[in-house]
mmCIF file of C-alpha atoms in Angstrom:
data_model
loop_
_atom_site.group_PDB
_atom_site.id
_atom_site.type_symbol
_atom_site.label_atom_id
_atom_site.label_comp_id
_atom_site.label_asym_id
_atom_site.label_seq_id
_atom_site.Cartn_x
_atom_site.Cartn_y
_atom_site.Cartn_z
ATOM 1 C CA MET A 24 -45.885 -182.413 23.608
ATOM 2 C CA ARG A 25 -47.783 -183.971 25.868
ATOM 3 C CA ARG A 26 -46.837 -182.978 29.358
ATOM 4 C CA PRO A 27 -44.668 -186.408 30.666
ATOM 5 C CA LEU A 28 -42.869 -186.055 27.889
ATOM 6 C CA GLN A 29 -41.745 -182.336 27.802
ATOM 7 C CA VAL A 30 -41.642 -183.772 31.910
ATOM 8 C CA THR A 31 -39.119 -186.355 31.237
ATOM 9 C CA LEU A 32 -36.432 -184.342 28.686
ATOM 10 C CA LEU A 33 -35.774 -181.087 30.752
ATOM 11 C CA VAL A 34 -35.114 -183.543 33.904
ATOM 12 C CA LEU A 35 -33.260 -185.730 31.049
ATOM 13 C CA SER A 36 -31.321 -182.373 29.915
ATOM 14 C CA GLY A 37 -30.745 -180.306 33.594
ATOM 15 C CA LEU A 38 -29.436 -183.498 34.427
ATOM 16 C CA GLY A 39 -27.326 -184.199 31.299
ATOM 17 C CA LEU A 40 -26.261 -180.777 31.826
ATOM 18 C CA LEU A 41 -25.347 -181.449 35.637
ATOM 19 C CA HIS A 42 -23.386 -184.210 35.007
ATOM 20 C CA ALA A 43 -21.101 -182.440 31.859
ATOM 21 C CA SER A 44 -20.704 -179.338 34.237
ATOM 22 C CA LEU A 45 -20.827 -180.373 37.999
ATOM 23 C CA PHE A 46 -19.731 -183.677 38.688
ATOM 24 C CA THR A 47 -17.072 -184.310 36.184
ATOM 25 C CA ASP A 48 -15.571 -182.684 33.842
ATOM 26 C CA LEU A 49 -16.655 -183.045 30.024
ATOM 27 C CA CYS A 50 -17.860 -179.632 29.479
ATOM 28 C CA LEU A 51 -14.142 -178.680 29.141
ATOM 29 C CA ARG A 52 -14.673 -180.456 25.826
ATOM 30 C CA TYR A 53 -16.974 -177.894 24.650
ATOM 31 C CA VAL A 54 -16.405 -175.121 26.753
ATOM 32 C CA LYS A 55 -14.242 -172.299 28.458
ATOM 33 C CA PRO A 56 -13.606 -172.761 32.149
ATOM 34 C CA SER A 57 -15.857 -169.656 32.653
ATOM 35 C CA MET A 58 -19.180 -171.189 31.112
ATOM 36 C CA ARG A 59 -18.739 -174.159 33.618
ATOM 37 C CA PRO A 60 -21.188 -171.264 36.047
ATOM 38 C CA MET A 61 -23.689 -170.806 33.971
ATOM 39 C CA LEU A 62 -24.272 -175.106 31.907
ATOM 40 C CA VAL A 63 -24.619 -175.837 36.292
ATOM 41 C CA VAL A 64 -26.766 -173.286 37.112
ATOM 42 C CA SER A 65 -28.805 -173.987 33.541
ATOM 43 C CA GLY A 66 -29.050 -177.651 34.334
ATOM 44 C CA PHE A 67 -30.717 -176.636 37.656
ATOM 45 C CA LEU A 68 -32.814 -174.619 36.201
ATOM 46 C CA LEU A 69 -33.600 -177.384 33.522
ATOM 47 C CA ILE A 70 -34.806 -180.111 36.302
ATOM 48 C CA LEU A 71 -36.529 -177.434 38.827
ATOM 49 C CA LEU A 72 -38.970 -176.497 35.326
ATOM 50 C CA GLY A 73 -38.951 -180.271 34.625
ATOM 51 C CA ILE A 74 -40.949 -180.742 38.618
ATOM 52 C CA ALA A 75 -41.971 -177.924 38.782
ATOM 53 C CA GLU A 76 -44.522 -178.845 35.404
ATOM 54 C CA ALA A 77 -44.733 -181.893 36.817
ATOM 55 C CA TRP A 78 -46.527 -180.103 39.567
ATOM 56 C CA SER A 79 -48.610 -178.009 37.619
ATOM 57 C CA ARG A 80 -52.090 -178.454 38.215
ATOM 58 C CA ARG A 81 -53.150 -176.530 35.322
ATOM 59 C CA LYS A 82 -55.995 -178.743 32.664
ATOM 60 C CA PRO A 83 -54.906 -180.370 29.966
ATOM 61 C CA ASP A 84 -55.300 -176.975 27.083
ATOM 62 C CA GLU A 85 -58.737 -177.627 25.794
ATOM 63 C CA GLY A 86 -58.247 -175.768 22.452
ATOM 64 C CA ASP A 87 -55.130 -178.377 21.199
ATOM 65 C CA ASP A 88 -58.265 -180.245 19.350
ATOM 66 C CA HIS A 89 -59.180 -177.802 16.809
ATOM 67 C CA GLU A 90 -60.210 -176.960 13.244
ATOM 68 C CA GLY A 91 -60.665 -181.192 12.722
ATOM 69 C CA HIS A 92 -57.029 -181.578 13.659
ATOM 70 C CA ASN A 93 -56.232 -183.763 16.450
ATOM 71 C CA HIS A 94 -52.181 -182.219 18.345
ATOM 72 C CA SER A 95 -52.212 -185.542 21.202
ATOM 73 C CA THR A 96 -50.261 -187.067 19.280
ATOM 74 C CA VAL A 97 -46.687 -186.828 19.451
ATOM 75 C CA PRO A 98 -44.778 -185.691 15.838
ATOM 76 C CA ARG A 99 -41.811 -188.405 15.205
ATOM 77 C CA VAL A 100 -39.667 -186.007 15.052
ATOM 78 C CA ALA A 101 -39.929 -184.499 18.423
ATOM 79 C CA TRP A 102 -38.618 -187.625 19.904
ATOM 80 C CA LEU A 103 -34.639 -186.523 18.883
ATOM 81 C CA LEU A 104 -34.797 -184.200 20.906
ATOM 82 C CA PHE A 105 -34.383 -186.452 23.606
ATOM 83 C CA LEU A 106 -30.826 -187.688 21.799
ATOM 84 C CA PRO A 107 -28.900 -184.172 23.049
ATOM 85 C CA ALA A 108 -30.618 -184.759 27.167
ATOM 86 C CA LEU A 109 -28.682 -188.826 26.333
ATOM 87 C CA SER A 110 -25.528 -188.297 24.569
ATOM 88 C CA LEU A 111 -24.652 -185.833 27.710
ATOM 89 C CA LEU A 112 -25.636 -188.088 30.184
ATOM 90 C CA PHE A 113 -23.886 -191.824 28.732
ATOM 91 C CA TYR A 114 -22.343 -190.325 25.339
ATOM 92 C CA ALA A 115 -19.921 -187.056 25.054
ATOM 93 C CA PRO A 116 -18.187 -186.474 22.231
ATOM 94 C CA PRO A 117 -14.630 -186.299 22.438
ATOM 95 C CA ALA A 118 -12.255 -183.157 22.384
ATOM 96 C CA LEU A 119 -10.946 -181.086 19.483
ATOM 97 C CA GLY A 120 -8.159 -182.986 18.237
ATOM 98 C CA ALA A 121 -6.327 -183.816 15.090
ATOM 99 C CA TYR A 122 -8.474 -184.743 13.271
ATOM 100 C CA THR A 123 -10.196 -181.364 13.460
ATOM 101 C CA ALA A 124 -6.531 -179.155 14.058
ATOM 102 C CA SER A 125 -5.440 -180.431 10.905
ATOM 103 C CA ARG A 126 -8.571 -178.002 9.441
ATOM 104 C CA ALA A 127 -8.568 -175.935 12.440
ATOM 105 C CA ALA A 128 -8.081 -171.936 10.947
ATOM 106 C CA PRO A 129 -4.116 -171.139 11.865
ATOM 107 C CA LYS A 130 -4.671 -168.552 15.026
ATOM 108 C CA ALA A 131 -2.786 -165.407 13.936
ATOM 109 C CA VAL A 132 0.820 -164.858 16.068
ATOM 110 C CA PRO A 133 0.407 -162.238 17.969
ATOM 111 C CA VAL A 134 2.572 -159.251 17.251
ATOM 112 C CA GLN A 135 5.345 -158.771 19.077
ATOM 113 C CA ASP A 136 7.827 -155.147 19.720
ATOM 114 C CA ALA A 137 9.814 -155.204 22.473
ATOM 115 C CA PHE A 138 11.429 -159.735 24.386
ATOM 116 C CA ASP A 139 12.094 -159.653 27.807
ATOM 117 C CA PRO A 140 15.901 -161.555 28.314
ATOM 118 C CA LEU A 141 15.658 -165.153 28.007
ATOM 119 C CA PRO A 142 16.147 -166.782 31.373
ATOM 120 C CA ALA A 143 19.647 -169.181 31.481
ATOM 121 C CA THR A 144 17.136 -172.147 32.226
ATOM 122 C CA SER A 145 17.435 -175.865 30.064
ATOM 123 C CA PRO A 146 15.629 -176.925 28.496
ATOM 124 C CA LEU A 147 13.561 -174.083 28.548
ATOM 125 C CA PRO A 148 9.699 -174.464 28.880
ATOM 126 C CA MET A 149 8.055 -172.474 26.926
ATOM 127 C CA THR A 150 4.176 -172.059 24.897
ATOM 128 C CA LEU A 151 4.189 -173.112 21.543
ATOM 129 C CA THR A 152 2.681 -169.256 20.650
ATOM 130 C CA ASP A 153 5.802 -168.103 22.714
ATOM 131 C CA PHE A 154 8.610 -170.524 20.885
ATOM 132 C CA THR A 155 6.427 -168.918 17.403
ATOM 133 C CA THR A 156 6.704 -165.206 18.487
ATOM 134 C CA ARG A 157 9.944 -165.513 19.509
ATOM 135 C CA VAL A 158 11.300 -167.439 15.976
ATOM 136 C CA GLN A 159 9.553 -164.381 13.430
ATOM 137 C CA GLN A 160 9.318 -161.645 15.527
ATOM 138 C CA ASP A 161 12.371 -161.470 17.990
ATOM 139 C CA ARG A 162 15.016 -159.854 16.052
ATOM 140 C CA LYS A 163 17.696 -160.169 17.846
ATOM 141 C CA ARG A 164 17.582 -163.761 17.611
ATOM 142 C CA ALA A 165 17.217 -165.744 21.286
ATOM 143 C CA ILE A 166 16.409 -168.636 21.050
ATOM 144 C CA LYS A 167 19.251 -169.198 18.239
ATOM 145 C CA GLY A 168 20.568 -172.428 19.706
ATOM 146 C CA ARG A 169 18.377 -172.609 22.716
ATOM 147 C CA THR A 170 17.418 -175.608 23.541
ATOM 148 C CA VAL A 171 13.455 -175.855 24.860
ATOM 149 C CA GLN A 172 10.732 -177.487 25.757
ATOM 150 C CA MET A 173 7.189 -177.597 24.338
ATOM 151 C CA THR A 174 3.340 -179.394 25.233
ATOM 152 C CA GLY A 175 1.245 -180.962 23.436
ATOM 153 C CA PHE A 176 -0.227 -183.314 21.318
ATOM 154 C CA VAL A 177 0.807 -185.060 16.891
ATOM 155 C CA THR A 178 -1.020 -183.969 14.651
ATOM 156 C CA PRO A 179 0.634 -186.875 11.707
ATOM 157 C CA ASP A 180 1.096 -185.074 8.626
ATOM 158 C CA LYS A 181 1.023 -187.840 6.281
ATOM 159 C CA GLY A 182 3.568 -188.443 3.037
ATOM 160 C CA SER A 183 5.525 -185.479 5.093
ATOM 161 C CA ALA A 184 9.499 -185.282 7.047
ATOM 162 C CA TYR A 185 8.363 -183.451 10.349
ATOM 163 C CA TRP A 186 4.761 -183.733 12.324
ATOM 164 C CA ASP A 187 3.500 -181.094 14.460
ATOM 165 C CA LEU A 188 3.511 -181.103 18.075
ATOM 166 C CA THR A 189 -0.270 -178.908 18.260
ATOM 167 C CA ARG A 190 -1.996 -177.675 21.266
ATOM 168 C CA ILE A 191 -6.133 -175.867 20.572
ATOM 169 C CA MET A 192 -7.637 -172.850 21.576
ATOM 170 C CA ILE A 193 -11.195 -171.664 22.043
ATOM 171 C CA SER A 194 -12.491 -167.893 22.555
ATOM 172 C CA CYS A 195 -16.090 -169.047 23.250
ATOM 173 C CA CYS A 196 -16.765 -172.749 22.873
ATOM 174 C CA ALA A 197 -15.744 -175.134 20.625
ATOM 175 C CA ALA A 198 -17.539 -174.531 17.750
ATOM 176 C CA ASP A 199 -14.737 -171.276 17.265
ATOM 177 C CA ALA A 200 -11.184 -173.445 17.276
ATOM 178 C CA GLN A 201 -8.499 -172.382 16.172
ATOM 179 C CA SER A 202 -4.882 -174.126 16.190
ATOM 180 C CA ILE A 203 -0.688 -173.441 16.570
ATOM 181 C CA LYS A 204 0.917 -176.118 15.618
ATOM 182 C CA VAL A 205 5.203 -176.604 15.738
ATOM 183 C CA ARG A 206 6.728 -178.275 12.716
ATOM 184 C CA VAL A 207 9.141 -181.539 14.736
ATOM 185 C CA TYR A 208 11.204 -182.985 12.324
ATOM 186 C CA GLY A 209 14.046 -186.130 13.414
ATOM 187 C CA ILE A 210 11.439 -188.001 15.182
ATOM 188 C CA PRO A 211 9.039 -190.523 14.431
ATOM 189 C CA ALA A 212 5.661 -189.649 14.803
ATOM 190 C CA LEU A 213 3.445 -191.721 17.872
ATOM 191 C CA SER A 214 0.007 -192.021 17.479
ATOM 192 C CA ALA A 215 -2.851 -189.319 16.028
ATOM 193 C CA ASN A 216 -4.207 -187.033 19.352
ATOM 194 C CA THR A 217 -1.256 -187.975 22.651
ATOM 195 C CA TRP A 218 0.563 -185.855 24.064
ATOM 196 C CA VAL A 219 3.446 -185.966 24.510
ATOM 197 C CA THR A 220 6.604 -182.921 26.415
ATOM 198 C CA ILE A 221 8.878 -182.426 23.341
ATOM 199 C CA THR A 222 12.497 -180.571 23.686
ATOM 200 C CA GLY A 223 14.865 -179.876 20.751
ATOM 201 C CA THR A 224 15.926 -176.942 19.500
ATOM 202 C CA TRP A 225 15.335 -173.733 16.484
ATOM 203 C CA HIS A 226 15.365 -175.670 13.515
ATOM 204 C CA ALA A 227 16.973 -173.502 10.113
ATOM 205 C CA SER A 228 13.979 -173.246 7.679
ATOM 206 C CA GLY A 229 14.196 -169.154 6.793
ATOM 207 C CA THR A 230 15.431 -165.917 8.368
ATOM 208 C CA LEU A 231 15.605 -166.436 12.248
ATOM 209 C CA GLY A 232 14.085 -163.522 13.822
ATOM 210 C CA THR A 233 11.651 -162.705 10.240
ATOM 211 C CA SER A 234 8.288 -163.958 9.304
ATOM 212 C CA THR A 235 9.830 -166.309 7.009
ATOM 213 C CA ALA A 236 11.364 -168.041 9.835
ATOM 214 C CA VAL A 237 8.772 -170.936 9.721
ATOM 215 C CA ALA A 238 7.925 -172.228 13.265
ATOM 216 C CA ALA A 239 10.080 -175.711 13.872
ATOM 217 C CA LEU A 240 12.289 -178.037 16.090
ATOM 218 C CA ASP A 241 14.753 -180.894 15.101
ATOM 219 C CA GLY A 242 13.730 -183.081 18.214
ATOM 220 C CA VAL A 243 15.861 -184.288 21.201
ATOM 221 C CA THR A 244 13.726 -186.727 22.834
ATOM 222 C CA VAL A 245 9.784 -186.695 23.201
ATOM 223 C CA GLN A 246 8.081 -188.537 26.925
ATOM 224 C CA LYS A 247 4.631 -188.949 26.102
ATOM 225 C CA VAL A 248 2.281 -187.445 28.652
ATOM 226 C CA ALA A 249 -1.387 -187.614 30.699
ATOM 227 C CA LYS A 250 -3.854 -185.410 28.288
ATOM 228 C CA PRO A 251 -4.102 -181.929 30.493
ATOM 229 C CA VAL A 252 -8.376 -181.274 32.432
ATOM 230 C CA ASN A 253 -8.471 -177.825 29.708
ATOM 231 C CA ALA A 254 -6.560 -179.094 27.335
ATOM 232 C CA TYR A 255 -8.425 -175.945 25.765
ATOM 233 C CA GLN A 256 -4.938 -173.877 26.077
ATOM 234 C CA ASP A 257 -1.522 -172.606 25.189
ATOM 235 C CA ALA A 258 0.703 -173.309 28.192
ATOM 236 C CA LEU A 259 3.677 -174.282 29.466
ATOM 237 C CA PRO A 260 5.123 -178.311 29.769
ATOM 238 C CA PHE A 261 2.720 -180.099 32.560
ATOM 239 C CA GLY A 262 5.750 -178.855 35.861
ATOM 240 C CA SER A 263 7.225 -175.473 34.481
ATOM 241 C CA PRO A 264 7.616 -173.500 36.496
ATOM 242 C CA ARG A 265 5.264 -169.904 35.820
#
């Protein structure tokens, strides 16, 4: 690839990374917050490399023309390298949502032997993981009859009497995404990917406190909420005490 195009590609890639990680929160659509500093450093390094290449006083390689072949022409496929850089600057793909959740591998619920007493707060703020763990593993059945409150996004299930309140979690980046879902009965589904906070009680299905119990709610109220900046975590409802 010719030097001017190399310089342009390096600088555009660096600017794209900085746009996604330093000047906006776009990087959180693809990676964990802990990786943000590395993306910022990478962006600056790419720009510095581009500047160094532009100011380099090295002469063009004289070996480009050998064995009767001239490689000075840029291969057409090389222009495709500009697409990722430009996409970070002008069109960032959306975060993972209902489409991915309906196809992503379910996240395994951690095994828990002992449970602390539930606070008397009503409705009780919970994460989807905590609710599922209580429903399927708490043999004292402390969740029975309790009104709980959870936040996630809507994943419709066409042809079913329920929809799924969903969270997507990542270990490193969007490529290893896993989802956790709680079925919701009794409340019509809103549009896919709508973020909501819902209150309700456990929907009896299976034996509470065993693996046969289904993580499901009989919904009472549902309220639209803003999408969190970092959506790839199973957090408590917005504004809940921690």
